[in-house]
Structure formats: C-alpha cells, structure tokens
Amino acid sequence: MKITGIETFTLRAPLEEPFAYSQWRYTHRETTLVEVRTSEGITGWGEAYSPSAPVAAAIDRFLAPLVIGRDPRDVEDLWQFLYARGLDYGPKGTLVAAISALDIAFWDIKARAAHVPLYRLLGGARTESIPCYATGFYFRESETLERRFAKEAEAYASEGFTAMKVKVGLGVDRDAELVELVRRTIGPGIGLMIDANHAYDPVTAVRLARRIERFDITWFEEPVSPLDPDGYLEVKARIAIPLAGGECEFTRFGFEPWFRRRALDYAQPDLCACGGITEGMKIAALASLHQVHVTPHAWGSAIGQAAALHFYAARPRHPGTLTAERKVIECDRSENPFRTEIAVSPVRLERGSWLLPDGPGLGVGIDRGALERFRATA
Ligand SMILES: [Mg+2]
C-alpha cells in the first residue's frame, strides 16, 4: 500500500452565539482536517489542533511531499522520519500538530486495512463505552452567567453526564461564586472540574483553590502558565485539589519533565497536537511510570473526538485495580458544527458516555458536502 495523495481541509464556521474563556473570545470555529489517500483505495482522516493557516501550509508544503509513495501503515517509522525532518525548526507547536494530523490518518488507514476498530490495534478495550465529562460553562454576554451556568449544569446532569467542567478565570470572587452555584445546582455525587486556561499566577490560583476546596473539585486544570512547571509545583504543594494540564504540551520530550517532577496529577495531551497517536501512547507510558493519570484533551471535530476516544479506550486502568479509577473523557458541549455536522456516522453519545464505534479505523464517515460547505476559501 502506498500513499498517493494528501489533502488538507481548512474549515471555518461562524458561531450562532460568540463565547469566551479566560484567554480568548470566539466568534468562529476553525479547524484543519487532512485526508490521506492510498493506492488501495483506503482513505484515512486526521485533524490538527493548531491555527489553520500555518498548520495547513506545514502539511501541504512541507510534510506531505515527504511521505507520498510511503506505506502509511509504517506509523512508527513515518513519525520518526517526519519529526526528525522538522526537529531543528519546530520541536513543538504547529509542525508537531501537522505531524499529529498525518499520524492519526495513518492509524485510521492501518486499522481500516486490518478491518478492525482502531482501539483494537492500540491494545483493545475492556468496555463498550466510556463515561464523559461535559466541557462547557463558557462566558457569554446574552444572559447573566448565574442563569446560564445553572441552566447548563441542569442540562448536563439530566443528559446523564456524571461529571462536568466549569471555566474559571474571572477573578477569585467571581469564580468562587459561580463554582458554588454549579455545585449547589448539581448536588453531591457528580464530578466537578475547573479550568482556568492558565489565567492565574500561583498566588491567585492558590487563593481560588482554597476558596472552593469544600465543593469537592476533581481537578484544577491549567491553573498557571503552561511554561511554568515550578508554578504548578508551588500550587500543588499548597492546595488539596489535584492539578491537570498538558493541552499545550507536545511529545514525550515535552511531557517527561512534568512527569518526573510530579507537576501534574492528570496529563491531558491533545492527540491532534501532541504528536498524534504514536506519540500519545509514548506519553501515556511515561506518565504511568510516575503515577500520573492520562485523560486526553479533545476540543476538535468528530475526527479529533474519535481519535481521543480510541486512544483512551485502549489505555489500561491506572493504577491497576478493579474499581478504583473510573475512566472519564472530555466531551466538548460548546457550539461546534465540525463535531456535529461533518460526520455521517459520528461517534455516538448516550446518557453521558461515548459508545465505542465498531466499524473499522476511527469509525467515522465524512460528509463531503458538509466539508465543502465549511471549507474556508480565503
Ligand atoms: Mg483546558
């Protein structure tokens, strides 16, 4: 089998209602998909979690020409080849996100060619579904955050989610009010995470954590800068809430110091950015050496969500007990037509859990009409 063609799809869609988190306000969703075609007619799909224009250029004009004619099933060798080619210029960031998109597509092809769901090639799954936490609670201007957060909390709980993640970063007092409101709305027994998207310095992160510790917070995500593992360690030493992070980190080389120094309790590599599935498995193996849980970040299209699900389903429980850890994977509930409208057979969500697809590869069929509709022309 040989790679005969690689095409990127830069997708862009306006949002019905803009929303914000601590770092940015969104009026559009944007992503980049890649389709890898082969001599045997099998096609694979991948996605990059990175700004579209540079990542599409990295694939189209730098990486794709290097792999035409290669066998896409040689995932390990292809990864090493592509990473080595870009190492001197882009050991992290857009170039690695571009490799991630290609790597996911190669794995999709490899599993399709083997006629098995991808999670089987990655080690197999002990379950048919994975419980999700709902990611939502973004900041909006159309109604008060009190009303909005209460409505979302009720909706996620009634949809069957057993955990949900609240955005913080509005200042300690405001954050504490809203976290308390969500906890009171859902009651005990439902997991509650918070995510600051690195809005705070260590002192402020500690102040916030201490204010809300009594609300049984599963984890505090990105409390401080992703460039500051010492800041994580400072926060971790002074609070009782576990820390999560890693959506801005890349490759095993980037994650290793975080694990070795015990700066994270939950590592959240994004498979569409961290180096793809090939590298995600290495990151997870390293994490297991250091007692760090891995639960992938997933904020992309139906392709990225499926990649995260297959990867996570095939990871062993950690620690290896019968009942201690319940797996929980991210399920973005913010408006994103690429998650809901580009797939003819998206991964199914039922009562707050993703059902593992049983079709070959990622198990996601693409609606080409929808792709063209969202394709950015500029
Ligand atoms: Mg996050």
mmCIF file of C-alpha atoms and ligand atoms in Angstrom:
data_model
loop_
_atom_site.group_PDB
_atom_site.id
_atom_site.type_symbol
_atom_site.label_atom_id
_atom_site.label_comp_id
_atom_site.label_asym_id
_atom_site.label_seq_id
_atom_site.Cartn_x
_atom_site.Cartn_y
_atom_site.Cartn_z
ATOM 1 C CA MET A 1 0.000 0.000 0.000
ATOM 2 C CA LYS A 2 1.309 3.432 -0.927
ATOM 3 C CA ILE A 3 0.242 6.975 -0.081
ATOM 4 C CA THR A 4 -0.972 8.537 -3.334
ATOM 5 C CA GLY A 5 -2.399 11.845 -2.177
ATOM 6 C CA ILE A 6 -2.775 14.123 0.836
ATOM 7 C CA GLU A 7 -5.324 16.928 1.001
ATOM 8 C CA THR A 8 -5.978 19.429 3.765
ATOM 9 C CA PHE A 9 -9.395 20.909 4.529
ATOM 10 C CA THR A 10 -9.396 24.201 6.395
ATOM 11 C CA LEU A 11 -12.859 24.561 7.898
ATOM 12 C CA ARG A 12 -14.392 27.728 9.277
ATOM 13 C CA ALA A 13 -17.883 28.443 10.540
ATOM 14 C CA PRO A 14 -19.456 31.408 12.340
ATOM 15 C CA LEU A 15 -20.968 30.690 15.744
ATOM 16 C CA GLU A 16 -24.625 31.385 16.432
ATOM 17 C CA GLU A 17 -23.549 32.860 19.753
ATOM 18 C CA PRO A 18 -19.990 34.038 20.454
ATOM 19 C CA PHE A 19 -18.408 32.743 23.641
ATOM 20 C CA ALA A 20 -15.245 33.338 25.617
ATOM 21 C CA TYR A 21 -12.906 31.752 28.121
ATOM 22 C CA SER A 22 -10.140 33.377 30.115
ATOM 23 C CA GLN A 23 -7.829 33.886 27.123
ATOM 24 C CA TRP A 24 -9.948 34.486 24.054
ATOM 25 C CA ARG A 25 -13.378 35.311 22.664
ATOM 26 C CA TYR A 26 -14.630 33.146 19.814
ATOM 27 C CA THR A 27 -16.943 34.298 17.033
ATOM 28 C CA HIS A 28 -15.987 31.401 14.696
ATOM 29 C CA ARG A 29 -14.856 27.804 14.973
ATOM 30 C CA GLU A 30 -11.942 26.741 12.809
ATOM 31 C CA THR A 31 -10.044 23.525 12.295
ATOM 32 C CA THR A 32 -7.883 21.655 9.800
ATOM 33 C CA LEU A 33 -8.614 18.122 8.661
ATOM 34 C CA VAL A 34 -6.357 16.018 6.488
ATOM 35 C CA GLU A 35 -7.317 13.198 4.150
ATOM 36 C CA VAL A 36 -4.651 10.654 3.198
ATOM 37 C CA ARG A 37 -5.445 8.596 0.090
ATOM 38 C CA THR A 38 -3.784 5.306 -0.816
ATOM 39 C CA SER A 39 -3.114 3.032 -3.786
ATOM 40 C CA GLU A 40 -5.625 0.522 -2.396
ATOM 41 C CA GLY A 41 -8.486 2.974 -2.227
ATOM 42 C CA ILE A 42 -8.438 3.186 1.556
ATOM 43 C CA THR A 43 -8.648 6.717 2.892
ATOM 44 C CA GLY A 44 -7.684 7.928 6.358
ATOM 45 C CA TRP A 45 -8.637 11.122 8.212
ATOM 46 C CA GLY A 46 -6.731 13.188 10.723
ATOM 47 C CA GLU A 47 -7.066 16.558 12.423
ATOM 48 C CA ALA A 48 -4.650 19.223 13.661
ATOM 49 C CA TYR A 49 -5.330 21.284 16.788
ATOM 50 C CA SER A 50 -3.483 24.426 15.745
ATOM 51 C CA PRO A 51 -4.239 27.663 13.870
ATOM 52 C CA SER A 52 -5.383 26.607 10.410
ATOM 53 C CA ALA A 53 -3.277 28.657 8.012
ATOM 54 C CA PRO A 54 0.178 27.665 9.304
ATOM 55 C CA VAL A 55 -0.719 24.047 10.000
ATOM 56 C CA ALA A 56 -2.260 23.548 6.549
ATOM 57 C CA ALA A 57 0.880 25.059 4.998
ATOM 58 C CA ALA A 58 3.068 22.778 7.125
ATOM 59 C CA ILE A 59 1.216 19.732 5.823
ATOM 60 C CA ASP A 60 0.731 20.799 2.202
ATOM 61 C CA ARG A 61 4.085 22.391 1.541
ATOM 62 C CA PHE A 62 6.484 20.667 3.894
ATOM 63 C CA LEU A 63 5.404 17.245 5.205
ATOM 64 C CA ALA A 64 3.075 15.779 2.568
ATOM 65 C CA PRO A 65 5.659 15.704 -0.258
ATOM 66 C CA LEU A 66 7.994 13.740 2.031
ATOM 67 C CA VAL A 67 5.601 10.812 2.506
ATOM 68 C CA ILE A 68 3.969 10.362 -0.902
ATOM 69 C CA GLY A 69 4.823 6.811 -2.018
ATOM 70 C CA ARG A 70 5.396 5.545 1.535
ATOM 71 C CA ASP A 71 3.309 2.806 3.186
ATOM 72 C CA PRO A 72 1.014 4.618 5.671
ATOM 73 C CA ARG A 73 0.904 1.573 7.944
ATOM 74 C CA ASP A 74 4.550 2.159 8.930
ATOM 75 C CA VAL A 75 3.389 4.560 11.619
ATOM 76 C CA GLU A 76 6.430 4.427 13.876
ATOM 77 C CA ASP A 77 8.955 4.870 11.111
ATOM 78 C CA LEU A 78 6.922 7.653 9.483
ATOM 79 C CA TRP A 79 6.616 9.511 12.785
ATOM 80 C CA GLN A 80 10.337 9.380 13.429
ATOM 81 C CA PHE A 81 11.100 10.408 9.849
ATOM 82 C CA LEU A 82 8.768 13.428 9.938
ATOM 83 C CA TYR A 83 9.746 14.552 13.430
ATOM 84 C CA ALA A 84 13.448 14.341 12.610
ATOM 85 C CA ARG A 85 12.855 16.421 9.476
ATOM 86 C CA GLY A 86 11.312 19.269 11.491
ATOM 87 C CA LEU A 87 13.218 18.929 14.761
ATOM 88 C CA ASP A 88 15.686 21.736 14.156
ATOM 89 C CA TYR A 89 12.901 24.226 13.409
ATOM 90 C CA GLY A 90 9.773 23.084 15.224
ATOM 91 C CA PRO A 91 10.212 20.572 18.048
ATOM 92 C CA LYS A 92 6.882 21.790 19.474
ATOM 93 C CA GLY A 93 3.864 23.668 18.140
ATOM 94 C CA THR A 94 2.443 23.808 14.646
ATOM 95 C CA LEU A 95 4.867 21.390 12.993
ATOM 96 C CA VAL A 96 4.093 18.740 15.607
ATOM 97 C CA ALA A 97 0.346 19.375 15.232
ATOM 98 C CA ALA A 98 0.786 18.818 11.484
ATOM 99 C CA ILE A 99 2.560 15.510 12.154
ATOM 100 C CA SER A 100 -0.250 14.637 14.590
ATOM 101 C CA ALA A 101 -2.910 15.057 11.890
ATOM 102 C CA LEU A 102 -0.981 12.827 9.477
ATOM 103 C CA ASP A 103 -0.263 10.239 12.174
ATOM 104 C CA ILE A 104 -3.965 9.950 13.085
ATOM 105 C CA ALA A 105 -4.814 9.475 9.401
ATOM 106 C CA PHE A 106 -2.108 6.795 9.052
ATOM 107 C CA TRP A 107 -3.543 4.907 12.047
ATOM 108 C CA ASP A 108 -7.053 5.244 10.602
ATOM 109 C CA ILE A 109 -5.782 3.618 7.386
ATOM 110 C CA LYS A 110 -3.861 0.925 9.235
ATOM 111 C CA ALA A 111 -6.968 -0.088 11.212
ATOM 112 C CA ARG A 112 -9.250 0.128 8.166
ATOM 113 C CA ALA A 113 -6.863 -2.114 6.242
ATOM 114 C CA ALA A 114 -6.943 -4.592 9.140
ATOM 115 C CA HIS A 115 -10.784 -4.370 9.273
ATOM 116 C CA VAL A 116 -10.774 -3.551 12.992
ATOM 117 C CA PRO A 117 -11.698 -0.530 15.113
ATOM 118 C CA LEU A 118 -8.598 1.499 15.895
ATOM 119 C CA TYR A 119 -8.736 0.805 19.638
ATOM 120 C CA ARG A 120 -8.069 -2.881 18.879
ATOM 121 C CA LEU A 121 -4.731 -2.033 17.268
ATOM 122 C CA LEU A 122 -3.871 0.181 20.238
ATOM 123 C CA GLY A 123 -4.308 -2.550 22.814
ATOM 124 C CA GLY A 124 -8.028 -3.254 22.988
ATOM 125 C CA ALA A 125 -10.770 -2.021 25.287
ATOM 126 C CA ARG A 126 -12.380 -3.738 28.233
ATOM 127 C CA THR A 127 -15.609 -1.796 27.842
ATOM 128 C CA GLU A 128 -18.114 -0.741 25.181
ATOM 129 C CA SER A 129 -18.481 2.828 26.389
ATOM 130 C CA ILE A 130 -16.505 5.491 28.238
ATOM 131 C CA PRO A 131 -18.157 7.987 30.600
ATOM 132 C CA CYS A 132 -17.582 11.631 29.681
ATOM 133 C CA TYR A 133 -17.332 14.889 31.486
ATOM 134 C CA ALA A 134 -19.185 17.754 29.841
ATOM 135 C CA THR A 135 -16.957 20.698 28.924
ATOM 136 C CA GLY A 136 -18.990 23.881 28.883
ATOM 137 C CA PHE A 137 -19.692 26.911 31.057
ATOM 138 C CA TYR A 138 -18.068 29.375 28.682
ATOM 139 C CA PHE A 139 -18.564 33.084 29.232
ATOM 140 C CA ARG A 140 -21.366 34.728 27.222
ATOM 141 C CA GLU A 141 -22.995 38.115 27.079
ATOM 142 C CA SER A 142 -26.577 37.163 26.198
ATOM 143 C CA GLU A 143 -27.660 36.421 29.779
ATOM 144 C CA THR A 144 -26.235 36.518 33.286
ATOM 145 C CA LEU A 145 -23.621 33.877 33.972
ATOM 146 C CA GLU A 146 -25.660 32.786 37.002
ATOM 147 C CA ARG A 147 -28.628 31.930 34.817
ATOM 148 C CA ARG A 148 -26.513 30.438 32.076
ATOM 149 C CA PHE A 149 -24.359 28.253 34.363
ATOM 150 C CA ALA A 150 -27.390 26.973 36.287
ATOM 151 C CA LYS A 151 -29.128 26.039 33.016
ATOM 152 C CA GLU A 152 -26.063 24.253 31.671
ATOM 153 C CA ALA A 153 -25.473 22.365 34.923
ATOM 154 C CA GLU A 154 -29.073 21.147 34.962
ATOM 155 C CA ALA A 155 -28.930 20.184 31.292
ATOM 156 C CA TYR A 156 -25.698 18.165 31.585
ATOM 157 C CA ALA A 157 -26.933 16.358 34.684
ATOM 158 C CA SER A 158 -30.239 15.498 33.036
ATOM 159 C CA GLU A 159 -28.421 14.289 29.897
ATOM 160 C CA GLY A 160 -26.656 11.743 32.113
ATOM 161 C CA PHE A 161 -23.203 13.271 32.472
ATOM 162 C CA THR A 162 -21.618 12.178 35.717
ATOM 163 C CA ALA A 163 -19.033 14.970 35.628
ATOM 164 C CA MET A 164 -18.705 18.485 34.198
ATOM 165 C CA LYS A 165 -16.006 21.128 33.837
ATOM 166 C CA VAL A 166 -16.502 24.826 34.592
ATOM 167 C CA LYS A 167 -14.417 27.621 33.092
ATOM 168 C CA VAL A 168 -12.857 29.981 35.626
ATOM 169 C CA GLY A 169 -10.570 32.980 35.217
ATOM 170 C CA LEU A 170 -12.915 35.861 36.024
ATOM 171 C CA GLY A 171 -11.200 36.677 39.327
ATOM 172 C CA VAL A 172 -11.238 34.737 42.597
ATOM 173 C CA ASP A 173 -14.517 36.144 43.974
ATOM 174 C CA ARG A 174 -16.497 35.738 40.767
ATOM 175 C CA ASP A 175 -15.092 32.254 40.087
ATOM 176 C CA ALA A 176 -15.891 31.106 43.621
ATOM 177 C CA GLU A 177 -19.491 32.358 43.344
ATOM 178 C CA LEU A 178 -20.056 30.529 40.071
ATOM 179 C CA VAL A 179 -18.403 27.281 41.155
ATOM 180 C CA GLU A 180 -20.541 27.297 44.296
ATOM 181 C CA LEU A 181 -23.657 27.904 42.198
ATOM 182 C CA VAL A 182 -22.856 24.945 39.927
ATOM 183 C CA ARG A 183 -22.132 22.625 42.857
ATOM 184 C CA ARG A 184 -25.385 23.634 44.567
ATOM 185 C CA THR A 185 -27.280 23.109 41.302
ATOM 186 C CA ILE A 186 -25.995 19.580 40.653
ATOM 187 C CA GLY A 187 -25.700 18.462 44.279
ATOM 188 C CA PRO A 188 -23.117 15.955 45.509
ATOM 189 C CA GLY A 189 -22.202 12.840 43.572
ATOM 190 C CA ILE A 190 -21.451 14.478 40.224
ATOM 191 C CA GLY A 191 -17.826 15.193 39.399
ATOM 192 C CA LEU A 192 -16.878 18.865 39.062
ATOM 193 C CA MET A 193 -13.661 20.139 37.487
ATOM 194 C CA ILE A 194 -12.485 23.711 36.951
ATOM 195 C CA ASP A 195 -10.314 25.048 34.111
ATOM 196 C CA ALA A 196 -8.527 28.420 34.273
ATOM 197 C CA ASN A 197 -6.758 28.117 30.910
ATOM 198 C CA HIS A 198 -3.664 29.484 32.695
ATOM 199 C CA ALA A 199 -5.345 32.710 33.744
ATOM 200 C CA TYR A 200 -3.603 32.976 37.119
ATOM 201 C CA ASP A 201 -0.288 33.314 38.859
ATOM 202 C CA PRO A 202 0.442 30.755 41.603
ATOM 203 C CA VAL A 203 -0.651 33.007 44.495
ATOM 204 C CA THR A 204 -4.050 33.717 42.924
ATOM 205 C CA ALA A 205 -4.526 30.080 41.892
ATOM 206 C CA VAL A 206 -3.934 29.017 45.493
ATOM 207 C CA ARG A 207 -6.395 31.635 46.793
ATOM 208 C CA LEU A 208 -9.074 30.383 44.395
ATOM 209 C CA ALA A 209 -8.421 26.719 45.175
ATOM 210 C CA ARG A 210 -8.692 27.290 48.920
ATOM 211 C CA ARG A 211 -11.986 29.143 48.470
ATOM 212 C CA ILE A 212 -13.569 26.242 46.572
ATOM 213 C CA GLU A 213 -11.910 23.152 48.008
ATOM 214 C CA ARG A 214 -15.044 22.372 50.031
ATOM 215 C CA PHE A 215 -17.027 21.887 46.787
ATOM 216 C CA ASP A 216 -15.274 18.587 46.045
ATOM 217 C CA ILE A 217 -13.330 19.577 42.932
ATOM 218 C CA THR A 218 -11.980 16.637 40.900
ATOM 219 C CA TRP A 219 -9.186 18.686 39.350
ATOM 220 C CA PHE A 220 -7.977 22.248 38.777
ATOM 221 C CA GLU A 221 -6.935 22.448 35.117
ATOM 222 C CA GLU A 222 -4.219 24.817 33.864
ATOM 223 C CA PRO A 223 -4.131 26.969 37.000
ATOM 224 C CA VAL A 224 -0.968 28.782 35.829
ATOM 225 C CA SER A 225 1.236 29.183 32.755
ATOM 226 C CA PRO A 226 1.938 26.009 30.751
ATOM 227 C CA LEU A 227 5.542 27.253 30.556
ATOM 228 C CA ASP A 228 5.965 27.121 34.343
ATOM 229 C CA PRO A 229 6.140 23.639 35.910
ATOM 230 C CA ASP A 230 7.598 25.257 39.052
ATOM 231 C CA GLY A 231 4.387 27.289 39.298
ATOM 232 C CA TYR A 232 2.366 24.056 39.158
ATOM 233 C CA LEU A 233 4.553 22.568 41.884
ATOM 234 C CA GLU A 234 4.058 25.667 44.032
ATOM 235 C CA VAL A 235 0.279 25.458 43.669
ATOM 236 C CA LYS A 236 0.227 21.696 44.153
ATOM 237 C CA ALA A 237 2.161 21.925 47.421
ATOM 238 C CA ARG A 238 -0.354 24.359 48.908
ATOM 239 C CA ILE A 239 -3.781 23.009 47.907
ATOM 240 C CA ALA A 240 -5.723 19.774 48.246
ATOM 241 C CA ILE A 241 -7.203 19.761 44.715
ATOM 242 C CA PRO A 242 -5.346 17.628 42.106
ATOM 243 C CA LEU A 243 -3.854 19.513 39.137
ATOM 244 C CA ALA A 244 -4.490 18.818 35.453
ATOM 245 C CA GLY A 245 -2.739 20.211 32.401
ATOM 246 C CA GLY A 246 -0.878 19.413 29.220
ATOM 247 C CA GLU A 247 -3.128 20.523 26.359
ATOM 248 C CA CYS A 248 -0.367 22.998 25.402
ATOM 249 C CA GLU A 249 2.451 20.448 25.694
ATOM 250 C CA PHE A 250 3.985 18.350 22.919
ATOM 251 C CA THR A 251 5.717 14.979 22.537
ATOM 252 C CA ARG A 252 7.217 12.687 25.171
ATOM 253 C CA PHE A 253 10.186 15.053 25.357
ATOM 254 C CA GLY A 254 7.917 17.902 26.434
ATOM 255 C CA PHE A 255 5.896 15.854 28.919
ATOM 256 C CA GLU A 256 8.755 13.966 30.558
ATOM 257 C CA PRO A 257 9.960 16.760 32.886
ATOM 258 C CA TRP A 258 6.373 17.380 34.055
ATOM 259 C CA PHE A 259 6.026 13.708 34.980
ATOM 260 C CA ARG A 260 9.454 13.350 36.542
ATOM 261 C CA ARG A 261 8.864 16.397 38.727
ATOM 262 C CA ARG A 262 5.296 15.300 39.683
ATOM 263 C CA ALA A 263 3.955 18.662 38.490
ATOM 264 C CA LEU A 264 0.690 17.105 37.222
ATOM 265 C CA ASP A 265 -1.855 14.661 38.618
ATOM 266 C CA TYR A 266 -3.785 14.419 35.328
ATOM 267 C CA ALA A 267 -1.982 14.817 31.998
ATOM 268 C CA GLN A 268 -4.123 15.991 29.103
ATOM 269 C CA PRO A 269 -2.261 15.550 25.814
ATOM 270 C CA ASP A 270 -4.327 16.547 22.787
ATOM 271 C CA LEU A 271 -3.782 13.833 20.186
ATOM 272 C CA CYS A 272 -4.289 16.373 17.392
ATOM 273 C CA ALA A 273 -1.355 18.429 18.708
ATOM 274 C CA CYS A 274 0.962 16.373 20.953
ATOM 275 C CA GLY A 275 2.296 14.176 18.143
ATOM 276 C CA GLY A 276 -0.719 12.020 17.295
ATOM 277 C CA ILE A 277 -1.498 8.520 18.441
ATOM 278 C CA THR A 278 2.025 7.168 18.013
ATOM 279 C CA GLU A 279 3.411 9.799 20.374
ATOM 280 C CA GLY A 280 0.358 9.846 22.648
ATOM 281 C CA MET A 281 0.999 6.209 23.548
ATOM 282 C CA LYS A 282 4.589 7.031 24.483
ATOM 283 C CA ILE A 283 3.427 9.967 26.615
ATOM 284 C CA ALA A 284 0.953 7.659 28.380
ATOM 285 C CA ALA A 285 3.648 5.055 29.005
ATOM 286 C CA LEU A 286 5.902 7.694 30.565
ATOM 287 C CA ALA A 287 3.019 9.000 32.687
ATOM 288 C CA SER A 288 2.401 5.522 34.082
ATOM 289 C CA LEU A 289 5.964 5.434 35.437
ATOM 290 C CA HIS A 290 5.225 8.487 37.550
ATOM 291 C CA GLN A 291 1.693 7.783 38.841
ATOM 292 C CA VAL A 292 0.132 10.392 36.547
ATOM 293 C CA HIS A 293 -3.317 9.795 35.075
ATOM 294 C CA VAL A 294 -3.758 10.485 31.353
ATOM 295 C CA THR A 295 -7.083 11.743 30.051
ATOM 296 C CA PRO A 296 -6.858 13.337 26.613
ATOM 297 C CA HIS A 297 -7.869 16.891 25.843
ATOM 298 C CA ALA A 298 -10.381 16.918 22.967
ATOM 299 C CA TRP A 299 -11.865 20.113 21.570
ATOM 300 C CA GLY A 300 -11.958 19.431 17.850
ATOM 301 C CA SER A 301 -14.163 17.878 15.205
ATOM 302 C CA ALA A 302 -15.731 14.428 15.060
ATOM 303 C CA ILE A 303 -12.305 13.163 13.902
ATOM 304 C CA GLY A 304 -10.344 14.506 16.854
ATOM 305 C CA GLN A 305 -13.002 13.332 19.278
ATOM 306 C CA ALA A 306 -12.931 9.816 17.822
ATOM 307 C CA ALA A 307 -9.113 9.707 17.936
ATOM 308 C CA ALA A 308 -9.181 10.655 21.632
ATOM 309 C CA LEU A 309 -11.812 8.021 22.355
ATOM 310 C CA HIS A 310 -9.988 5.131 20.632
ATOM 311 C CA PHE A 311 -6.717 6.108 22.286
ATOM 312 C CA TYR A 312 -8.230 6.439 25.740
ATOM 313 C CA ALA A 313 -10.348 3.298 25.498
ATOM 314 C CA ALA A 314 -7.210 1.251 24.875
ATOM 315 C CA ARG A 315 -5.203 2.684 27.784
ATOM 316 C CA PRO A 316 -5.045 0.437 30.824
ATOM 317 C CA ARG A 317 -6.634 1.492 34.075
ATOM 318 C CA HIS A 318 -4.210 3.266 36.300
ATOM 319 C CA PRO A 319 -3.492 2.244 38.967
ATOM 320 C CA GLY A 320 -4.390 -1.296 38.045
ATOM 321 C CA THR A 321 -7.239 -2.050 40.384
ATOM 322 C CA LEU A 322 -10.655 -3.444 39.695
ATOM 323 C CA THR A 323 -12.681 -0.440 40.767
ATOM 324 C CA ALA A 324 -10.512 2.449 41.965
ATOM 325 C CA GLU A 325 -10.379 4.607 38.868
ATOM 326 C CA ARG A 326 -13.374 5.364 36.712
ATOM 327 C CA LYS A 327 -12.225 6.486 33.323
ATOM 328 C CA VAL A 328 -13.640 9.827 32.250
ATOM 329 C CA ILE A 329 -13.032 11.522 28.911
ATOM 330 C CA GLU A 330 -13.665 15.052 27.706
ATOM 331 C CA CYS A 331 -16.858 15.791 25.790
ATOM 332 C CA ASP A 332 -16.970 19.346 24.482
ATOM 333 C CA ARG A 333 -20.526 20.709 24.597
ATOM 334 C CA SER A 334 -19.765 24.141 23.160
ATOM 335 C CA GLU A 335 -21.100 25.006 19.722
ATOM 336 C CA ASN A 336 -19.011 23.265 17.054
ATOM 337 C CA PRO A 337 -20.541 22.292 13.696
ATOM 338 C CA PHE A 338 -17.424 20.262 12.843
ATOM 339 C CA ARG A 339 -18.239 17.929 15.670
ATOM 340 C CA THR A 340 -21.901 17.580 14.803
ATOM 341 C CA GLU A 341 -22.309 18.168 11.045
ATOM 342 C CA ILE A 342 -19.340 16.852 9.057
ATOM 343 C CA ALA A 343 -19.681 13.191 10.022
ATOM 344 C CA VAL A 344 -22.254 10.842 8.518
ATOM 345 C CA SER A 345 -21.558 8.351 11.296
ATOM 346 C CA PRO A 346 -20.183 10.282 14.289
ATOM 347 C CA VAL A 347 -19.263 8.542 17.496
ATOM 348 C CA ARG A 348 -22.493 8.173 19.457
ATOM 349 C CA LEU A 349 -23.081 9.762 22.826
ATOM 350 C CA GLU A 350 -25.577 8.018 25.070
ATOM 351 C CA ARG A 351 -26.505 9.035 28.631
ATOM 352 C CA GLY A 352 -23.244 10.929 29.036
ATOM 353 C CA SER A 353 -20.970 8.201 27.646
ATOM 354 C CA TRP A 354 -19.276 7.765 24.287
ATOM 355 C CA LEU A 355 -20.083 4.398 22.708
ATOM 356 C CA LEU A 356 -17.020 2.792 21.152
ATOM 357 C CA PRO A 357 -17.562 2.524 17.398
ATOM 358 C CA ASP A 358 -17.361 -0.997 15.994
ATOM 359 C CA GLY A 359 -16.581 -0.022 12.393
ATOM 360 C CA PRO A 360 -13.002 -0.186 11.047
ATOM 361 C CA GLY A 361 -10.478 2.583 11.746
ATOM 362 C CA LEU A 362 -11.733 5.651 13.560
ATOM 363 C CA GLY A 363 -15.219 4.516 12.593
ATOM 364 C CA VAL A 364 -16.223 7.998 11.397
ATOM 365 C CA GLY A 365 -17.604 8.575 7.897
ATOM 366 C CA ILE A 366 -17.179 12.055 6.446
ATOM 367 C CA ASP A 367 -19.958 14.037 4.748
ATOM 368 C CA ARG A 368 -18.065 15.585 1.840
ATOM 369 C CA GLY A 369 -20.880 18.005 1.074
ATOM 370 C CA ALA A 370 -20.632 19.414 4.597
ATOM 371 C CA LEU A 371 -16.843 19.632 4.281
ATOM 372 C CA GLU A 372 -17.145 21.719 1.144
ATOM 373 C CA ARG A 373 -19.791 23.890 2.776
ATOM 374 C CA PHE A 374 -17.459 24.746 5.650
ATOM 375 C CA ARG A 375 -14.291 24.902 3.622
ATOM 376 C CA ALA A 376 -12.581 28.270 4.002
ATOM 377 C CA THR A 377 -11.816 29.787 0.625
ATOM 378 C CA ALA A 378 -9.604 32.650 1.774
HETATM 379 MG MG MG B 1 -8.476 23.089 29.184
#
